[in-house]
Coordinates of C-alpha atoms and ligand atoms in Angstrom, one line a residue:
M1 CA -14.0 21.1 -2.1
I2 CA -14.1 21.4 -5.8
R3 CA -17.1 23.1 -7.3
P4 CA -16.9 22.0 -10.8
I5 CA -17.8 23.6 -14.1
A6 CA -18.7 20.9 -16.5
I7 CA -17.7 21.2 -20.2
A8 CA -19.8 18.6 -22.1
L9 CA -18.1 16.5 -24.7
V10 CA -19.9 15.4 -27.8
A11 CA -18.7 11.9 -28.1
T12 CA -20.1 8.4 -28.6
G13 CA -17.1 6.0 -28.6
L14 CA -17.5 3.1 -26.1
A15 CA -14.7 0.6 -26.9
T16 CA -12.2 -0.4 -24.3
A17 CA -8.4 -0.2 -24.3
C18 CA -6.1 -3.2 -23.5
R19 CA -2.4 -2.7 -23.4
T20 CA 0.4 -4.8 -22.1
P21 CA 2.8 -3.1 -19.7
T22 CA 6.3 -2.6 -21.1
P23 CA 9.1 -1.4 -18.8
I24 CA 10.8 1.8 -19.8
G25 CA 14.1 1.4 -21.5
T26 CA 13.2 -1.8 -23.3
P27 CA 13.9 -1.4 -27.0
T28 CA 10.6 -2.3 -28.7
A29 CA 9.2 -1.9 -32.2
T30 CA 5.7 -1.1 -30.7
P31 CA 6.2 1.0 -27.6
A32 CA 3.7 0.8 -24.8
H33 CA 3.3 4.5 -25.2
A34 CA 4.7 7.2 -27.4
I35 CA 5.0 10.1 -25.0
V36 CA 7.7 12.6 -25.9
P37 CA 9.4 13.9 -23.8
L38 CA 9.6 10.7 -21.6
P39 CA 7.8 11.2 -18.3
E40 CA 9.7 10.8 -15.0
S41 CA 7.6 7.8 -14.1
I42 CA 5.0 6.0 -16.1
Q43 CA 2.9 2.9 -15.7
I44 CA 0.7 1.7 -18.4
S45 CA -1.6 -1.1 -17.2
A46 CA -3.5 -3.8 -19.1
G47 CA -6.8 -2.9 -17.5
R48 CA -9.6 -1.2 -19.3
G49 CA -8.7 2.3 -20.4
F50 CA -10.7 5.5 -20.6
T51 CA -13.0 6.2 -23.5
V52 CA -14.6 9.6 -24.2
T53 CA -18.4 9.2 -24.2
P54 CA -21.3 11.5 -24.9
Q55 CA -21.6 11.9 -21.2
S56 CA -18.0 12.9 -20.6
V57 CA -17.2 16.2 -19.2
I58 CA -14.0 18.2 -18.6
V59 CA -14.3 19.3 -15.0
V60 CA -12.4 22.4 -14.0
P61 CA -12.5 24.3 -10.7
R62 CA -14.9 27.2 -10.6
D63 CA -13.4 30.7 -10.5
D64 CA -10.1 29.9 -12.1
A65 CA -9.9 31.4 -15.5
R66 CA -6.5 29.9 -16.2
V67 CA -7.6 26.3 -15.6
A68 CA -10.9 27.0 -17.5
A69 CA -8.7 28.0 -20.5
I70 CA -6.7 24.8 -20.2
G71 CA -10.0 22.8 -20.2
R72 CA -11.1 24.6 -23.4
Y73 CA -7.6 23.9 -24.9
L74 CA -8.1 20.2 -24.2
S75 CA -11.6 20.2 -25.5
Q76 CA -10.5 21.1 -29.0
W77 CA -8.7 17.8 -29.5
I78 CA -11.6 15.5 -28.4
G79 CA -14.7 16.9 -30.0
I80 CA -16.4 19.2 -27.8
A81 CA -19.4 21.3 -26.6
A82 CA -18.5 24.9 -26.0
A83 CA -20.7 25.8 -23.1
P84 CA -19.8 25.1 -19.5
Q85 CA -22.6 23.5 -17.6
P86 CA -23.6 24.2 -14.0
P87 CA -22.4 21.6 -11.6
P88 CA -24.8 18.7 -11.0
V89 CA -25.8 19.0 -7.4
E90 CA -26.8 15.8 -5.5
N91 CA -27.5 15.6 -1.8
G92 CA -26.4 19.2 -1.4
G93 CA -22.8 18.6 -2.8
P94 CA -21.2 18.6 -6.2
S95 CA -20.6 15.3 -7.9
I96 CA -18.4 14.4 -10.8
P97 CA -20.2 12.7 -13.7
P98 CA -18.9 9.4 -14.9
A99 CA -16.3 9.4 -17.7
S100 CA -15.0 12.8 -16.7
I101 CA -11.6 14.4 -17.2
V102 CA -10.9 16.3 -14.0
L103 CA -8.3 19.1 -13.8
T104 CA -7.4 20.0 -10.2
L105 CA -5.1 22.6 -8.9
G106 CA -3.9 21.9 -5.4
T107 CA -0.7 21.6 -3.4
S108 CA 0.6 18.5 -5.0
P109 CA 2.7 17.6 -6.8
A110 CA 4.7 20.6 -5.5
A111 CA 7.6 20.9 -8.0
P112 CA 7.3 23.7 -10.5
E113 CA 5.5 22.5 -13.8
A114 CA 5.0 19.0 -12.3
Y115 CA 1.8 17.1 -12.8
E116 CA 0.3 13.7 -12.0
L117 CA -2.0 12.0 -14.5
T118 CA -4.2 9.1 -13.7
V119 CA -6.2 7.3 -16.3
T120 CA -8.8 4.7 -15.2
A121 CA -11.8 3.3 -17.0
D122 CA -14.2 5.8 -15.5
R123 CA -12.1 8.9 -15.0
V124 CA -9.0 10.9 -16.0
T125 CA -7.5 13.0 -13.3
I126 CA -4.8 15.6 -13.8
A127 CA -3.4 17.2 -10.6
A128 CA -0.8 20.0 -10.3
S129 CA 0.1 22.9 -8.1
Q130 CA 0.6 25.3 -10.9
P131 CA -1.5 25.8 -14.1
A132 CA 1.6 25.0 -16.2
G133 CA 1.6 21.5 -14.7
L134 CA -2.0 21.0 -15.7
F135 CA -1.2 22.2 -19.2
Y136 CA 1.6 19.6 -19.4
G137 CA -0.7 16.9 -18.1
V138 CA -3.1 17.8 -20.8
Q139 CA -0.3 17.6 -23.4
T140 CA 0.6 14.1 -22.1
L141 CA -3.0 13.0 -22.2
R142 CA -3.2 14.3 -25.8
Q143 CA -0.3 12.0 -26.6
L144 CA -2.0 9.0 -25.0
L145 CA -5.0 9.6 -27.3
P146 CA -5.0 8.4 -30.9
P147 CA -3.2 10.6 -33.4
F148 CA -6.4 11.4 -35.3
V149 CA -7.4 13.8 -32.5
E150 CA -4.8 16.1 -34.0
Y151 CA -7.1 16.9 -36.9
G152 CA -9.0 18.9 -34.3
G153 CA -12.8 19.0 -33.7
V154 CA -13.0 15.3 -33.8
R155 CA -16.5 13.9 -33.2
P156 CA -15.7 10.4 -32.2
D157 CA -18.1 7.6 -32.9
A158 CA -18.2 4.0 -31.7
S159 CA -16.3 2.7 -34.7
R160 CA -13.4 5.0 -34.0
P161 CA -13.2 5.4 -30.2
V162 CA -11.2 8.2 -28.6
L163 CA -9.5 6.2 -25.9
A164 CA -6.5 6.3 -23.6
P165 CA -4.8 3.3 -21.9
A166 CA -5.1 3.0 -18.2
A167 CA -2.0 4.7 -16.8
H168 CA -0.4 6.5 -13.9
I169 CA 2.1 9.2 -14.7
A170 CA 4.1 11.4 -12.3
D171 CA 6.1 13.9 -14.1
A172 CA 8.3 17.0 -13.7
P173 CA 10.9 18.6 -15.9
R174 CA 14.7 18.4 -15.5
F175 CA 15.4 22.0 -16.6
A176 CA 13.4 25.2 -16.2
W177 CA 14.4 26.6 -19.6
R178 CA 13.3 24.5 -22.5
G179 CA 13.6 26.7 -25.5
A180 CA 13.3 27.1 -29.2
M181 CA 14.6 30.1 -31.2
L182 CA 13.2 31.3 -34.5
D183 CA 15.2 33.7 -36.6
V184 CA 12.5 36.0 -38.1
A185 CA 15.1 38.5 -39.2
R186 CA 16.9 36.6 -42.1
H187 CA 13.5 35.6 -43.4
F188 CA 10.3 37.1 -42.0
F189 CA 7.7 34.8 -40.7
T190 CA 4.1 36.0 -40.2
T191 CA 2.3 36.0 -36.8
D192 CA 0.3 32.9 -38.0
D193 CA 3.6 31.1 -38.7
V194 CA 4.9 32.0 -35.3
K195 CA 1.7 30.8 -33.7
R196 CA 2.0 27.5 -35.5
Y197 CA 5.5 27.1 -34.2
I198 CA 4.3 27.9 -30.7
D199 CA 1.6 25.2 -31.1
L200 CA 4.2 22.7 -32.2
I201 CA 6.8 23.4 -29.6
S202 CA 4.3 23.4 -26.7
L203 CA 3.1 19.9 -27.7
Y204 CA 6.6 18.8 -26.5
K205 CA 6.5 21.0 -23.3
L206 CA 9.0 23.6 -24.5
N207 CA 8.4 26.8 -22.6
R208 CA 10.5 29.5 -24.2
L209 CA 10.3 31.0 -27.6
H210 CA 13.2 33.2 -28.3
L211 CA 12.5 35.5 -31.3
H212 CA 15.6 36.8 -33.1
L213 CA 13.9 40.1 -34.0
A214 CA 16.7 42.1 -35.6
D215 CA 19.8 41.3 -37.7
D216 CA 21.6 42.7 -40.7
Q217 CA 18.9 41.7 -43.1
G218 CA 15.8 43.0 -41.3
W219 CA 14.3 44.7 -38.3
R220 CA 11.0 43.0 -37.4
L221 CA 9.4 44.8 -34.4
E222 CA 7.8 48.2 -34.5
I223 CA 9.5 50.7 -32.3
L224 CA 7.3 53.8 -32.0
S225 CA 10.1 56.2 -31.1
W226 CA 12.3 55.1 -34.0
P227 CA 9.8 54.4 -36.8
E228 CA 12.3 54.0 -39.6
L229 CA 13.5 50.8 -38.1
T230 CA 10.6 49.0 -39.6
R231 CA 9.7 51.5 -42.3
T232 CA 13.1 51.1 -43.8
G233 CA 14.8 48.2 -41.9
G234 CA 11.8 46.0 -42.0
R235 CA 11.5 45.9 -45.8
T236 CA 14.4 43.5 -46.6
Q237 CA 15.3 39.9 -46.1
V238 CA 17.8 37.4 -47.3
G239 CA 17.6 37.0 -51.1
G240 CA 16.0 40.4 -51.5
G241 CA 12.3 39.5 -50.7
A242 CA 9.8 41.9 -49.2
G243 CA 10.6 41.2 -45.5
G244 CA 8.0 42.4 -43.1
F245 CA 7.6 43.3 -39.4
Y246 CA 5.3 42.9 -36.4
T247 CA 3.3 45.9 -35.2
Q248 CA 3.3 46.3 -31.4
R249 CA -0.2 44.9 -31.6
D250 CA 0.9 41.8 -33.5
Y251 CA 3.7 41.3 -30.9
A252 CA 1.2 41.6 -28.0
E253 CA -1.0 39.0 -29.8
L254 CA 2.0 36.6 -30.0
V255 CA 2.9 37.2 -26.3
A256 CA -0.7 36.3 -25.3
Y257 CA -0.9 33.3 -27.6
A258 CA 2.3 32.0 -26.2
A259 CA 1.3 32.6 -22.6
Q260 CA -1.9 30.5 -23.1
R261 CA 0.5 27.7 -24.0
F262 CA 2.8 28.4 -21.1
V263 CA 5.5 29.7 -23.4
T264 CA 7.5 32.8 -22.5
I265 CA 8.5 35.0 -25.4
V266 CA 12.2 36.0 -25.2
P267 CA 12.8 39.0 -27.5
E268 CA 16.2 39.4 -29.0
I269 CA 17.7 42.6 -30.5
D270 CA 21.1 41.6 -31.6
M271 CA 23.8 44.3 -30.8
P272 CA 26.4 45.8 -31.2
G273 CA 26.9 43.6 -34.4
H274 CA 24.3 42.1 -36.7
T275 CA 22.8 45.6 -36.9
N276 CA 22.9 46.6 -40.6
A277 CA 19.1 47.0 -40.7
A278 CA 19.2 49.6 -37.9
L279 CA 22.3 51.3 -39.4
T280 CA 20.6 51.6 -42.8
S281 CA 17.5 53.1 -41.1
Y282 CA 19.3 55.7 -39.0
A283 CA 22.6 57.4 -40.2
E284 CA 23.3 58.7 -36.7
L285 CA 24.0 55.1 -35.4
N286 CA 27.0 54.9 -37.7
C287 CA 30.4 56.3 -36.6
N288 CA 30.8 58.0 -40.0
G289 CA 27.3 59.4 -39.9
R290 CA 26.4 57.7 -43.2
A291 CA 23.7 55.0 -43.6
P292 CA 24.9 51.9 -45.4
E293 CA 22.9 50.1 -48.1
P294 CA 20.4 47.5 -47.1
Y295 CA 22.0 44.0 -46.9
T296 CA 20.4 40.8 -48.1
G297 CA 23.3 38.4 -48.2
I298 CA 24.3 35.9 -45.5
D299 CA 27.7 37.0 -44.3
V300 CA 28.1 37.9 -40.6
G301 CA 30.4 40.1 -38.5
F302 CA 30.7 43.2 -40.7
S303 CA 28.3 45.6 -39.0
A304 CA 28.3 47.4 -35.6
V305 CA 26.5 50.4 -34.1
C306 CA 28.9 53.2 -33.2
V307 CA 29.8 52.4 -29.6
E308 CA 31.3 55.8 -29.0
R309 CA 28.2 57.9 -29.8
D310 CA 25.6 58.9 -27.2
A311 CA 22.9 58.6 -29.9
T312 CA 23.6 54.8 -29.8
Y313 CA 22.7 54.5 -26.1
R314 CA 19.7 56.8 -26.5
F315 CA 18.6 54.5 -29.3
I316 CA 19.2 51.3 -27.2
D317 CA 17.4 52.8 -24.2
D318 CA 14.3 53.6 -26.2
V319 CA 14.3 50.2 -27.9
V320 CA 14.8 48.3 -24.6
R321 CA 12.1 50.5 -22.9
E322 CA 9.5 49.8 -25.5
I323 CA 10.2 46.1 -25.8
A324 CA 10.4 45.7 -22.0
S325 CA 7.0 47.3 -21.7
M326 CA 5.5 44.9 -24.1
T327 CA 7.1 41.8 -22.7
P328 CA 5.7 40.3 -19.5
G329 CA 8.5 37.7 -19.4
P330 CA 11.6 38.6 -17.3
Y331 CA 14.2 38.2 -20.1
L332 CA 15.6 40.5 -22.8
H333 CA 18.2 39.0 -25.2
I334 CA 20.8 41.5 -26.4
G335 CA 22.6 39.2 -28.8
G336 CA 26.3 40.2 -28.6
D337 CA 27.6 37.6 -31.0
E338 CA 30.1 37.8 -33.8
V339 CA 31.4 41.3 -33.7
K340 CA 34.5 41.6 -35.8
T341 CA 34.9 45.4 -36.0
L342 CA 35.4 46.4 -32.3
T343 CA 38.3 45.9 -29.9
R344 CA 37.8 43.6 -26.9
D345 CA 37.7 46.6 -24.6
Q346 CA 35.1 48.5 -26.7
Y347 CA 33.0 45.4 -26.9
A348 CA 33.1 44.7 -23.1
A349 CA 32.4 48.3 -22.2
F350 CA 29.4 48.3 -24.6
I351 CA 28.0 45.1 -23.1
N352 CA 28.5 46.4 -19.6
R353 CA 26.6 49.6 -20.4
V354 CA 23.7 47.8 -22.2
Q355 CA 23.3 45.4 -19.3
R356 CA 22.7 48.4 -17.0
I357 CA 20.1 49.7 -19.5
V358 CA 18.3 46.4 -19.6
E359 CA 18.4 46.2 -15.8
S360 CA 17.0 49.7 -15.5
H361 CA 14.0 48.6 -17.4
G362 CA 13.4 45.7 -15.1
K363 CA 14.6 42.9 -17.3
R364 CA 17.2 40.2 -17.1
V365 CA 19.9 40.0 -19.7
V366 CA 20.4 37.0 -21.9
G367 CA 23.3 37.1 -24.4
W368 CA 25.3 34.8 -26.7
D369 CA 28.4 33.4 -25.1
E370 CA 30.7 36.2 -26.4
I371 CA 29.1 38.4 -23.6
G372 CA 31.2 36.4 -21.2
A373 CA 34.0 38.9 -22.1
A374 CA 32.1 41.6 -20.1
D375 CA 31.6 42.0 -16.3
L376 CA 28.3 40.0 -16.1
L377 CA 25.6 41.0 -13.7
P378 CA 24.7 38.2 -11.3
T379 CA 21.3 38.0 -13.1
S380 CA 22.7 37.7 -16.6
I381 CA 22.3 34.4 -18.5
V382 CA 24.8 33.3 -21.1
Q383 CA 23.7 31.2 -24.1
H384 CA 26.4 28.8 -25.1
W385 CA 26.6 28.2 -28.8
R386 CA 30.2 28.0 -30.1
P387 CA 31.3 24.3 -30.0
K388 CA 34.9 25.3 -29.6
E389 CA 34.3 27.5 -26.5
S390 CA 33.7 25.4 -23.4
P391 CA 31.0 26.8 -21.2
A392 CA 32.7 25.2 -18.2
A393 CA 34.8 28.3 -17.6
L394 CA 31.7 30.4 -17.4
A395 CA 30.0 28.0 -15.0
A396 CA 33.1 28.1 -12.8
R397 CA 32.6 31.9 -12.6
G398 CA 29.1 31.2 -11.3
V399 CA 27.4 32.2 -14.5
K400 CA 24.1 30.6 -15.4
V401 CA 24.2 29.0 -18.9
I402 CA 21.6 28.0 -21.5
V403 CA 23.1 25.2 -23.6
S404 CA 22.6 25.7 -27.4
A405 CA 25.7 23.9 -28.6
A406 CA 25.7 24.5 -32.4
N407 CA 27.1 21.0 -33.3
R408 CA 24.2 19.3 -31.5
M409 CA 21.3 21.7 -31.3
Y410 CA 21.3 24.1 -34.2
L411 CA 18.2 23.2 -36.2
D412 CA 19.6 25.0 -39.2
M413 CA 22.4 22.5 -39.6
K414 CA 21.8 20.0 -42.4
Y415 CA 21.0 16.4 -41.4
D416 CA 23.6 15.1 -43.8
A417 CA 25.4 16.1 -47.0
T418 CA 22.2 15.5 -49.1
T419 CA 19.9 17.8 -47.1
A420 CA 18.7 20.6 -49.5
L421 CA 18.1 23.2 -46.8
G422 CA 20.3 24.4 -44.0
L423 CA 24.0 25.1 -43.4
N424 CA 26.8 22.9 -42.2
W425 CA 29.5 25.1 -40.6
A426 CA 29.1 23.4 -37.2
A427 CA 28.2 19.9 -38.2
Y428 CA 25.8 17.6 -39.9
I429 CA 23.3 16.7 -37.2
E430 CA 21.4 13.5 -37.8
V431 CA 18.6 12.7 -35.4
R432 CA 20.8 10.5 -33.2
D433 CA 23.4 13.2 -33.0
A434 CA 20.7 15.6 -31.8
Y435 CA 19.5 13.2 -29.1
D436 CA 22.4 11.0 -27.9
W437 CA 24.4 13.4 -25.7
D438 CA 24.0 15.3 -22.5
P439 CA 24.4 19.0 -21.7
A440 CA 25.7 18.4 -18.2
A441 CA 28.9 16.9 -19.7
L442 CA 29.7 20.2 -21.4
L443 CA 29.8 22.1 -18.1
A444 CA 31.5 19.4 -15.9
P445 CA 32.9 19.7 -13.3
A446 CA 30.4 22.5 -12.6
P447 CA 27.2 21.2 -11.1
E448 CA 24.1 20.8 -13.1
S449 CA 22.6 23.7 -11.3
S450 CA 24.7 26.0 -13.5
I451 CA 22.5 25.0 -16.4
V452 CA 19.3 27.0 -16.7
G453 CA 18.3 24.7 -19.6
V454 CA 18.6 24.0 -23.3
E455 CA 17.5 25.8 -26.4
A456 CA 17.5 24.9 -30.1
P457 CA 18.0 27.9 -32.4
L458 CA 16.7 27.8 -36.0
W459 CA 18.5 30.4 -38.1
S460 CA 16.7 31.2 -41.3
E461 CA 19.3 32.1 -43.9
T462 CA 18.0 29.1 -45.9
T463 CA 14.4 28.8 -44.7
A464 CA 11.9 31.0 -46.5
T465 CA 8.6 29.2 -45.5
M466 CA 7.2 27.3 -42.5
R467 CA 7.5 24.1 -44.6
D468 CA 11.2 24.7 -44.7
V469 CA 11.3 25.5 -40.9
E470 CA 9.3 22.3 -40.1
F471 CA 11.6 20.1 -42.2
L472 CA 14.7 21.2 -40.2
A473 CA 12.9 21.3 -36.8
F474 CA 11.2 17.9 -37.0
P475 CA 12.1 15.4 -35.8
R476 CA 15.1 17.0 -34.1
L477 CA 13.1 19.5 -32.0
A478 CA 11.4 16.5 -30.2
A479 CA 14.9 15.2 -29.3
V480 CA 15.8 18.6 -27.8
A481 CA 12.6 18.7 -25.9
E482 CA 13.4 15.3 -24.3
I483 CA 16.9 16.4 -23.4
G484 CA 15.4 19.4 -21.7
W485 CA 12.6 17.6 -19.8
S486 CA 13.6 14.0 -19.1
R487 CA 16.3 12.7 -16.8
R488 CA 19.5 11.6 -18.3
E489 CA 19.5 8.2 -16.7
H490 CA 16.1 7.4 -18.3
R491 CA 17.0 8.4 -21.8
S492 CA 18.2 5.8 -24.4
W493 CA 18.4 6.3 -28.1
N494 CA 17.1 2.8 -28.9
E495 CA 14.0 3.3 -26.9
F496 CA 13.5 7.0 -28.0
K497 CA 13.6 6.2 -31.7
G498 CA 10.5 4.0 -31.3
R499 CA 8.6 6.8 -29.6
L500 CA 9.8 9.2 -32.2
A501 CA 8.6 7.0 -35.0
A502 CA 5.2 7.0 -33.4
Q503 CA 5.0 10.8 -33.7
A504 CA 4.7 10.4 -37.5
P505 CA 0.9 9.9 -37.7
R506 CA 0.4 12.8 -35.3
W507 CA 2.7 15.1 -37.4
T508 CA 0.9 13.9 -40.5
A509 CA -2.5 14.9 -39.0
L510 CA -1.0 18.2 -38.0
G511 CA 0.4 18.8 -41.5
V512 CA 4.0 18.9 -40.3
N513 CA 6.6 18.6 -43.0
F514 CA 9.0 16.4 -41.2
Y515 CA 12.3 14.7 -42.3
R516 CA 12.0 11.0 -42.6
S517 CA 15.4 10.2 -41.1
P518 CA 16.7 6.7 -42.1
Q519 CA 17.7 6.3 -38.4
V520 CA 14.1 6.2 -37.2
P521 CA 11.8 3.1 -37.7
W522 CA 8.9 5.1 -39.0
Ligands
TNX601 C1 25.9 31.9 -36.2 S1 24.7 31.5 -33.5 C2 25.2 33.0 -35.8 C3 24.1 33.4 -36.6 C4 24.0 32.6 -37.9 C5 24.2 31.2 -37.6 C6 24.0 30.2 -38.7 C7 25.0 33.0 -33.5 C8 25.0 33.6 -32.2 N1 25.3 33.6 -34.6 O1 24.2 34.8 -36.9 O2 22.7 32.8 -38.4 O3 25.5 31.0 -37.1 O4 24.0 28.9 -38.3

């Protein structure tokens, strides 16, 4: 039996919703709903919808802090009282007040991250077997509500009701790994910037934030046993700006913020290449024992730690140990890309040794697809990025793959030749290019189970501010989210572009600087 804690809503809207059902897949200028990513099954009915009223409560089970936190998260979008109320008890048992939003954790739906959302005139119910499922149910409900809820702290009144259409949704993701990567090394982004990115990606049910924490141009995470990494290596960025870094406390704050939104932080320390910031901080990591000058350009491939020196492996062991101890998630990304100064044997031996270091600190290796040249541990995950290297051969070896194909998923690629920001070495990627393809085709004939999921990297050579980042990420990140979550056979560009257009007022309310692609009927 549920013993509810009631969270009172301050709301007065009383209007009703009336929608006509529209089958999924029908191209339509005014979609029946604008949920991104597309749920597995959705029925919107013409009946009276749900309206938040002054009597509405968000009901969460007692004694479950995780679900209570999800209830508080939902409350911020719909104008809310802060204090939980004791359960109203009638006839000796708890009763649920009218116009409630009820979050229940049970045994069904059983699939990881799955949820079921039912909206009727007098109640909204979200059911899941894991808190993550409840969180995704809440994100879906948020998208059924009017875009103005995104301003936050809305106090609805009768002239502007907060309502959701009557609906039944049963939903679960296609892939377990639905990621975004932010390069905080080429340009530094503050903890507030990163939190904003976490907020935006989690609206679309992405669940991994890969932070590219070290590269030639900057080292961004405090390592107590090697303090010059941030003291020296943290002070630069592309173009010569001041750079910056996260203290271990900042990082813990990011990990916690992400966890509340069911996002796992995946820290990356790129090695053996892309290491000039470390090499300039510590002379002993260089084969010639001399520290190079700091680097603020955008070339790649010129740097590498000295793979023949013991100091290098002491350094890596210390760095991995400290990061592993601050990272509750199971993954540690070791980079491994674009090394032009080592032989193949040197490179493979280095990756083999680093894999064992990472494993000894209890973490699972993720690396860019070049690490396929090493003897991969069964737990290691390869991140496919180079368009010309097929990941099918890796999958045939039984390797698990994250698909980040640069010509489809790199958010730092320009939309077209006129885009002011970004690069174009892999492709121009308009919104349709980002959406209208499928990762399973890249790995065929290997089964879909070889794919852990998808991830969209955003390299920051050309992006200095969050405004820049948002312009490249939106709307393409929403396309990536749908590829990661929704079934291939349910996806169609013609239908998607209508739902994408309907995100615009939401993004405007959130202050997102998005690209108004001519392909989308905004
Ligand atoms: C390739 S993707 C890189 C990065 C660059 C990016 C720019 C990868 C593993 N390496 O170092 O920033 O291209 O698009």
